[in-house]
mmCIF file of C-alpha atoms in Angstrom:
data_model
loop_
_atom_site.group_PDB
_atom_site.id
_atom_site.type_symbol
_atom_site.label_atom_id
_atom_site.label_comp_id
_atom_site.label_asym_id
_atom_site.label_seq_id
_atom_site.Cartn_x
_atom_site.Cartn_y
_atom_site.Cartn_z
ATOM 1 C CA VAL A 211 -33.670 -20.978 1.830
ATOM 2 C CA SER A 212 -37.094 -21.471 3.965
ATOM 3 C CA SER A 213 -34.843 -20.939 7.518
ATOM 4 C CA VAL A 214 -31.987 -20.367 9.402
ATOM 5 C CA THR A 215 -31.480 -24.164 9.786
ATOM 6 C CA ASP A 216 -30.843 -24.322 5.807
ATOM 7 C CA LEU A 217 -29.203 -20.981 5.597
ATOM 8 C CA GLN A 218 -26.641 -22.240 7.858
ATOM 9 C CA SER A 219 -26.054 -25.156 6.193
ATOM 10 C CA THR A 220 -25.976 -23.436 2.909
ATOM 11 C CA VAL A 221 -23.318 -21.305 3.991
ATOM 12 C CA THR A 222 -20.904 -23.832 5.768
ATOM 13 C CA GLY A 223 -21.121 -26.020 2.407
ATOM 14 C CA LYS A 224 -19.709 -23.314 0.112
ATOM 15 C CA MET A 225 -17.478 -21.997 2.481
ATOM 16 C CA GLN A 226 -16.201 -25.690 3.400
ATOM 17 C CA GLU A 227 -15.585 -25.994 -0.166
ATOM 18 C CA ILE A 228 -13.776 -22.175 -0.613
ATOM 19 C CA ARG A 229 -11.766 -22.798 2.321
ATOM 20 C CA GLY A 230 -10.622 -26.328 1.173
ATOM 21 C CA ALA A 231 -12.268 -28.266 3.829
ATOM 22 C CA VAL A 232 -13.650 -30.939 1.492
ATOM 23 C CA SER A 233 -12.386 -32.101 -1.494
ATOM 24 C CA PRO A 234 -11.553 -29.479 -4.784
ATOM 25 C CA SER A 235 -13.102 -31.486 -7.051
ATOM 26 C CA SER A 236 -16.886 -30.144 -5.323
ATOM 27 C CA LEU A 237 -15.363 -26.380 -5.621
ATOM 28 C CA PHE A 238 -15.495 -27.223 -9.164
ATOM 29 C CA SER A 239 -18.360 -29.637 -9.735
ATOM 30 C CA PRO A 240 -21.682 -27.700 -11.049
ATOM 31 C CA SER A 241 -23.077 -30.065 -8.476
ATOM 32 C CA GLY A 242 -21.338 -28.171 -5.946
ATOM 33 C CA SER A 243 -22.706 -26.022 -3.167
ATOM 34 C CA ASN A 244 -21.289 -22.715 -5.205
ATOM 35 C CA GLY A 245 -22.527 -24.170 -8.584
ATOM 36 C CA ASP A 246 -21.254 -23.313 -11.785
ATOM 37 C CA PHE A 247 -19.633 -19.636 -10.229
ATOM 38 C CA PHE A 248 -15.950 -21.322 -10.293
ATOM 39 C CA THR A 249 -16.252 -23.045 -13.456
ATOM 40 C CA THR A 250 -17.356 -19.773 -15.094
ATOM 41 C CA MET A 251 -14.985 -17.194 -13.473
ATOM 42 C CA TRP A 252 -11.751 -17.726 -15.418
ATOM 43 C CA SER A 253 -12.123 -14.930 -18.000
ATOM 44 C CA GLU A 254 -12.016 -12.500 -14.951
ATOM 45 C CA ALA A 255 -9.404 -14.034 -13.107
ATOM 46 C CA THR A 256 -7.793 -10.760 -12.277
ATOM 47 C CA LYS A 257 -10.545 -9.779 -10.325
ATOM 48 C CA TYR A 258 -10.105 -13.196 -7.744
ATOM 49 C CA PHE A 259 -5.970 -13.588 -7.764
ATOM 50 C CA ASN A 260 -3.221 -11.384 -6.482
ATOM 51 C CA LEU A 261 -0.059 -11.134 -8.660
ATOM 52 C CA VAL A 262 2.728 -11.797 -5.567
ATOM 53 C CA CYS A 263 6.052 -13.537 -5.735
ATOM 54 C CA LEU A 264 6.819 -16.538 -4.836
ATOM 55 C CA PRO A 265 9.945 -18.983 -4.283
ATOM 56 C CA ASP A 266 8.930 -21.402 -6.707
ATOM 57 C CA CYS A 267 5.957 -22.361 -8.984
ATOM 58 C CA ASN A 268 5.390 -25.534 -6.447
ATOM 59 C CA THR A 269 3.458 -23.328 -3.554
ATOM 60 C CA ASN A 270 -0.027 -24.335 -3.416
ATOM 61 C CA PHE A 271 -3.267 -24.666 -1.373
ATOM 62 C CA ASP A 272 -1.385 -27.935 -0.156
ATOM 63 C CA THR A 273 1.921 -26.007 1.170
ATOM 64 C CA SER A 274 0.091 -23.891 3.508
ATOM 65 C CA ASN A 275 -1.741 -27.064 4.681
ATOM 66 C CA SER A 276 1.665 -29.043 5.417
ATOM 67 C CA SER A 277 3.676 -25.534 7.023
ATOM 68 C CA THR A 278 4.359 -25.846 10.488
ATOM 69 C CA THR A 279 3.964 -21.939 10.409
ATOM 70 C CA PRO A 280 0.803 -21.310 8.414
ATOM 71 C CA ARG A 281 -1.152 -17.948 9.208
ATOM 72 C CA THR A 282 -4.952 -17.433 9.676
ATOM 73 C CA TRP A 283 -7.123 -14.804 8.209
ATOM 74 C CA THR A 284 -10.785 -13.817 8.668
ATOM 75 C CA TYR A 285 -12.413 -12.005 6.216
ATOM 76 C CA GLU A 286 -13.821 -8.245 7.099
ATOM 77 C CA MET A 287 -16.171 -6.463 4.746
ATOM 78 C CA ALA A 288 -14.607 -3.385 3.684
ATOM 79 C CA GLU A 289 -15.597 -0.184 5.800
ATOM 80 C CA ASP A 290 -17.468 1.317 2.325
ATOM 81 C CA ASN A 291 -19.929 -1.679 1.873
ATOM 82 C CA PRO A 292 -23.143 -0.438 2.305
ATOM 83 C CA LEU A 293 -24.086 -4.134 4.300
ATOM 84 C CA LYS A 294 -20.650 -3.641 7.097
ATOM 85 C CA THR A 295 -22.963 -2.675 9.438
ATOM 86 C CA TYR A 296 -25.406 -5.694 9.191
ATOM 87 C CA TRP A 297 -22.171 -8.030 8.888
ATOM 88 C CA ASP A 298 -20.706 -6.732 12.117
ATOM 89 C CA LEU A 299 -24.206 -7.286 13.594
ATOM 90 C CA LEU A 300 -24.460 -11.278 12.490
ATOM 91 C CA LYS A 301 -20.643 -11.961 13.884
ATOM 92 C CA THR A 302 -21.849 -10.615 16.917
ATOM 93 C CA SER A 303 -24.947 -11.731 17.409
ATOM 94 C CA GLY A 304 -27.951 -13.731 16.219
ATOM 95 C CA SER A 305 -28.525 -17.483 14.804
ATOM 96 C CA LEU A 306 -25.518 -16.910 12.388
ATOM 97 C CA GLN A 307 -23.251 -15.776 14.444
ATOM 98 C CA THR A 308 -21.141 -19.205 15.252
ATOM 99 C CA THR A 309 -21.401 -20.081 11.119
ATOM 100 C CA ILE A 310 -19.594 -16.866 10.503
ATOM 101 C CA ASN A 311 -17.092 -16.936 12.688
ATOM 102 C CA ASP A 312 -15.602 -20.350 12.358
ATOM 103 C CA GLN A 313 -16.125 -20.268 8.553
ATOM 104 C CA PHE A 314 -14.695 -17.309 7.347
ATOM 105 C CA THR A 315 -11.469 -18.132 8.478
ATOM 106 C CA PHE A 316 -8.687 -18.613 5.834
ATOM 107 C CA THR A 317 -5.330 -20.652 5.886
ATOM 108 C CA ALA A 318 -2.594 -18.146 3.970
ATOM 109 C CA LEU A 319 0.951 -19.442 3.352
ATOM 110 C CA PRO A 320 3.431 -18.406 6.077
ATOM 111 C CA LEU A 321 5.576 -15.156 5.869
ATOM 112 C CA SER A 322 8.929 -17.073 4.346
ATOM 113 C CA LEU A 323 6.734 -18.008 0.926
ATOM 114 C CA CYS A 324 4.296 -15.254 0.978
ATOM 115 C CA PRO A 325 6.030 -11.504 2.370
ATOM 116 C CA TYR A 326 2.949 -10.107 1.671
ATOM 117 C CA SER A 327 -0.373 -9.640 4.312
ATOM 118 C CA GLU A 328 -2.368 -12.879 5.306
ATOM 119 C CA ASN A 329 -5.180 -11.668 2.902
ATOM 120 C CA LYS A 330 -2.831 -11.597 -0.545
ATOM 121 C CA CYS A 331 -1.768 -14.917 0.409
ATOM 122 C CA ILE A 332 -4.610 -17.244 0.623
ATOM 123 C CA PRO A 333 -4.097 -20.439 -1.874
ATOM 124 C CA MET A 334 -7.021 -21.301 -4.148
ATOM 125 C CA PRO A 335 -7.970 -25.323 -3.130
ATOM 126 C CA GLY A 336 -7.646 -27.009 -6.656
ATOM 127 C CA VAL A 337 -5.220 -24.611 -8.366
ATOM 128 C CA GLU A 338 -1.786 -25.360 -8.248
ATOM 129 C CA PHE A 339 0.937 -23.718 -11.196
ATOM 130 C CA SER A 340 3.201 -24.734 -13.472
ATOM 131 C CA ALA A 341 6.625 -23.195 -14.561
ATOM 132 C CA ALA A 342 6.376 -20.315 -17.573
ATOM 133 C CA SER A 343 8.899 -18.339 -18.979
ATOM 134 C CA LEU A 344 10.337 -15.005 -17.386
ATOM 135 C CA ASN A 345 10.755 -16.825 -14.381
ATOM 136 C CA TYR A 346 6.687 -16.485 -14.175
ATOM 137 C CA CYS A 347 4.108 -19.084 -12.799
ATOM 138 C CA SER A 348 0.966 -20.082 -14.618
ATOM 139 C CA PHE A 349 -2.271 -21.643 -13.491
ATOM 140 C CA LYS A 350 -2.260 -25.413 -13.384
ATOM 141 C CA MET A 351 -5.349 -27.268 -12.289
ATOM 142 C CA SER A 352 -5.261 -30.310 -9.804
ATOM 143 C CA SER A 353 -5.436 -34.080 -10.052
ATOM 144 C CA ASP A 354 -8.899 -33.870 -8.324
ATOM 145 C CA VAL A 355 -10.402 -31.231 -10.526
ATOM 146 C CA ILE A 356 -8.689 -32.424 -13.646
ATOM 147 C CA SER A 357 -10.828 -35.841 -12.594
ATOM 148 C CA ALA A 358 -14.247 -33.928 -11.407
ATOM 149 C CA VAL A 359 -14.034 -31.932 -15.228
ATOM 150 C CA GLY A 360 -12.211 -33.576 -17.304
ATOM 151 C CA SER A 361 -8.760 -32.565 -18.577
ATOM 152 C CA SER A 362 -10.442 -30.581 -21.656
ATOM 153 C CA ALA A 363 -12.316 -28.447 -19.282
ATOM 154 C CA ALA A 364 -8.829 -27.835 -17.136
ATOM 155 C CA GLU A 365 -7.349 -26.875 -19.660
ATOM 156 C CA THR A 366 -9.922 -24.440 -20.806
ATOM 157 C CA PHE A 367 -9.608 -22.755 -16.798
ATOM 158 C CA GLU A 368 -6.012 -22.999 -17.517
ATOM 159 C CA SER A 369 -6.358 -20.620 -20.888
ATOM 160 C CA LEU A 370 -9.039 -18.310 -19.869
ATOM 161 C CA ALA A 371 -7.304 -17.484 -16.955
ATOM 162 C CA VAL A 372 -3.377 -16.778 -18.660
ATOM 163 C CA GLN A 373 -5.515 -15.038 -20.702
ATOM 164 C CA SER A 374 -7.213 -12.537 -18.870
ATOM 165 C CA PHE A 375 -3.782 -11.282 -16.900
ATOM 166 C CA THR A 376 -2.118 -10.984 -20.236
ATOM 167 C CA GLU A 377 -5.122 -9.189 -22.128
ATOM 168 C CA SER A 378 -4.620 -5.306 -21.992
ATOM 169 C CA GLU A 379 -7.284 -3.515 -20.448
ATOM 170 C CA SER A 380 -10.191 -1.441 -23.294
ATOM 171 C CA LEU A 381 -11.306 1.584 -22.913
ATOM 172 C CA GLY A 382 -15.060 0.424 -21.662
ATOM 173 C CA THR A 383 -12.993 -1.567 -18.380
ATOM 174 C CA LEU A 384 -10.971 1.952 -17.984
ATOM 175 C CA LEU A 385 -14.489 3.620 -18.289
ATOM 176 C CA GLY A 386 -16.245 1.245 -15.673
ATOM 177 C CA GLU A 387 -13.216 1.909 -13.356
ATOM 178 C CA PHE A 388 -13.347 5.084 -14.007
ATOM 179 C CA GLU A 389 -17.458 5.117 -12.849
ATOM 180 C CA LYS A 390 -16.556 3.131 -10.147
ATOM 181 C CA SER A 391 -14.190 6.087 -8.174
ATOM 182 C CA ILE A 392 -16.550 8.767 -9.374
ATOM 183 C CA ASP A 393 -17.273 9.678 -5.367
ATOM 184 C CA ALA A 394 -13.223 9.832 -4.850
ATOM 185 C CA PHE A 395 -12.839 12.120 -8.076
ATOM 186 C CA ILE A 396 -15.255 14.517 -6.868
ATOM 187 C CA ILE A 397 -14.075 14.704 -3.456
ATOM 188 C CA VAL A 398 -10.756 15.555 -4.857
ATOM 189 C CA ALA A 399 -12.340 18.208 -7.256
ATOM 190 C CA LEU A 400 -13.808 19.724 -4.866
ATOM 191 C CA LEU A 401 -10.849 19.908 -2.047
ATOM 192 C CA CYS A 402 -8.973 20.973 -4.861
ATOM 193 C CA PHE A 403 -11.069 24.335 -5.591
ATOM 194 C CA VAL A 404 -11.376 24.620 -1.619
ATOM 195 C CA ILE A 405 -8.221 24.886 -1.038
ATOM 196 C CA GLY A 406 -7.334 26.692 -4.166
ATOM 197 C CA PHE A 407 -9.575 29.730 -2.911
ATOM 198 C CA ILE A 408 -8.041 29.353 0.785
ATOM 199 C CA TYR A 409 -4.588 30.133 -1.083
ATOM 200 C CA ILE A 410 -5.772 33.380 -3.132
ATOM 201 C CA VAL A 411 -7.214 34.996 -0.173
ATOM 202 C CA LEU A 412 -4.463 34.336 1.592
ATOM 203 C CA LEU A 413 -2.199 35.744 -0.735
ATOM 204 C CA ARG A 414 -4.173 38.771 -1.019
ATOM 205 C CA PHE A 415 -3.412 39.932 2.684
ATOM 206 C CA LEU A 416 -0.131 38.326 3.142
ATOM 207 C CA ILE A 417 1.602 39.115 -0.165
ATOM 208 C CA GLY A 418 3.035 42.271 1.315
ATOM 209 C CA PRO A 419 5.220 40.186 4.049
ATOM 210 C CA CYS A 420 6.132 37.419 1.826
ATOM 211 C CA VAL A 421 7.553 39.956 -0.718
ATOM 212 C CA TRP A 422 9.309 41.068 2.026
ATOM 213 C CA CYS A 423 10.079 38.037 3.650
ATOM 214 C CA ALA A 424 11.726 37.126 0.204
ATOM 215 C CA VAL A 425 13.933 40.167 0.174
ATOM 216 C CA LEU A 426 15.308 39.507 3.489
ATOM 217 C CA LEU A 427 16.273 35.995 2.560
ATOM 218 C CA VAL A 428 18.308 37.435 -0.263
ATOM 219 C CA LEU A 429 19.781 40.087 1.515
ATOM 220 C CA LEU A 430 20.717 37.517 4.415
ATOM 221 C CA SER A 431 21.999 34.591 1.991
ATOM 222 C CA LEU A 432 24.011 37.368 0.130
ATOM 223 C CA LEU A 433 25.564 38.173 3.466
ATOM 224 C CA LEU A 434 26.071 34.538 4.787
ATOM 225 C CA GLY A 435 27.659 33.596 1.165
ATOM 226 C CA GLY A 436 30.406 36.972 1.138
ATOM 227 C CA ALA A 437 31.054 35.325 5.002
ATOM 228 C CA ALA A 438 31.963 32.448 3.996
ATOM 229 C CA CYS A 439 33.857 33.396 1.252
ATOM 230 C CA TYR A 440 35.740 35.766 3.361
ATOM 231 C CA ILE A 441 36.560 33.211 5.734
ATOM 232 C CA LYS A 442 37.366 30.511 3.034
ATOM 233 C CA SER A 443 40.237 33.314 1.735
ATOM 234 C CA PHE A 444 42.463 32.651 4.599
ATOM 235 C CA GLN A 445 41.115 29.278 5.507
ATOM 236 C CA CYS A 446 44.499 26.931 6.518
ATOM 237 C CA ALA A 447 44.349 23.345 4.640
ATOM 238 C CA GLY A 448 43.638 20.711 7.325
ATOM 239 C CA VAL A 449 40.874 23.481 9.333
ATOM 240 C CA SER A 450 37.513 22.796 8.708
ATOM 241 C CA ILE A 451 35.265 26.065 7.662
ATOM 242 C CA PHE A 452 33.482 26.236 10.792
ATOM 243 C CA GLU A 453 36.894 25.835 12.686
ATOM 244 C CA THR A 454 38.226 28.516 10.905
ATOM 245 C CA GLY A 455 34.774 30.636 11.409
ATOM 246 C CA GLN A 456 35.157 29.712 15.175
ATOM 247 C CA GLN A 457 38.805 31.446 15.217
ATOM 248 C CA VAL A 458 37.256 34.502 13.342
ATOM 249 C CA ALA A 459 34.927 34.910 16.060
ATOM 250 C CA VAL A 460 37.204 34.840 18.770
ATOM 251 C CA ALA A 461 39.444 37.251 16.705
ATOM 252 C CA VAL A 462 37.542 40.028 16.145
ATOM 253 C CA THR A 463 35.621 39.648 19.872
ATOM 254 C CA VAL A 464 39.107 39.984 21.050
ATOM 255 C CA THR A 465 40.079 43.121 19.095
ATOM 256 C CA VAL A 466 36.889 45.103 19.602
ATOM 257 C CA GLU A 467 37.443 44.513 23.566
ATOM 258 C CA VAL A 468 40.996 45.443 23.286
ATOM 259 C CA ALA A 469 40.088 48.915 21.299
ATOM 260 C CA THR A 470 36.737 49.218 23.770
ATOM 261 C CA THR A 471 39.410 49.020 26.965
ATOM 262 C CA ASN A 472 42.017 51.420 25.167
ATOM 263 C CA ALA A 473 39.112 53.952 24.297
ATOM 264 C CA VAL A 474 38.149 54.183 28.164
ATOM 265 C CA THR A 475 41.674 54.381 30.063
ATOM 266 C CA GLY A 476 43.263 56.382 26.680
ATOM 267 C CA GLN A 477 46.515 54.094 26.202
ATOM 268 C CA VAL A 478 47.101 53.136 22.612
ATOM 269 C CA SER A 479 48.821 50.015 21.891
ATOM 270 C CA SER A 480 51.245 50.103 19.283
ATOM 271 C CA GLU A 481 52.980 47.086 17.705
ATOM 272 C CA GLU A 482 55.468 48.587 15.839
ATOM 273 C CA LEU A 483 59.356 47.588 16.473
ATOM 274 C CA THR A 484 62.035 49.723 17.251
ATOM 275 C CA GLY A 485 65.646 49.348 18.125
#
């Protein structure tokens, strides 16, 4: 690339193939703008495709184009990408602003067909699906792709893609993923150490109140449990324990009030029956 114009042309050519603005045969042709990338990526298909649930295996790129309620998604660089600052700058100013804003918007399947966020529902041009076992769909190249690369190469793409999704991860893959996320593990380990240290320090000064609160809570639970058993002992049929408790509280209040009044006036109340 020797000029901004050449860069604009290169980006536009690559993105038109990826977005399906031109025939899918160009995307899978080594002489296309993307070279042979899309003919060598199938052994790592899990990096470029999302596992989603669809109504049937006939849902593909043509479905999104023929839909009356399609969705769109504009590419956004991840926040932790070191190029994020420069990408945002190019989007808002400079000679590539129009190219980026026009060429990085993709058509996604409607929500009725793909009930996920837009970035998970963008079909790939030239890729179709065929029914497999257990209600799964398998990769299938479109007729345009088969015409461009031949049936043998298309079958190879399909088998490599299926193998990529069915093979189990190796130890090397797991270690590689651990290496990619090592910064997250380090941060979590440091936070665990800090939180644990703070907990021990607080426990040193608050162990007394914690023990006394535990003792008081145990006594309170025993008191409440005894009161509940006492109320339950004369609960009437069809009456809730809360209503019975309210009746007991009223009865106790009345009894205390009468006893207090009698003590002040010197009057002695008796419920004895005489005759």
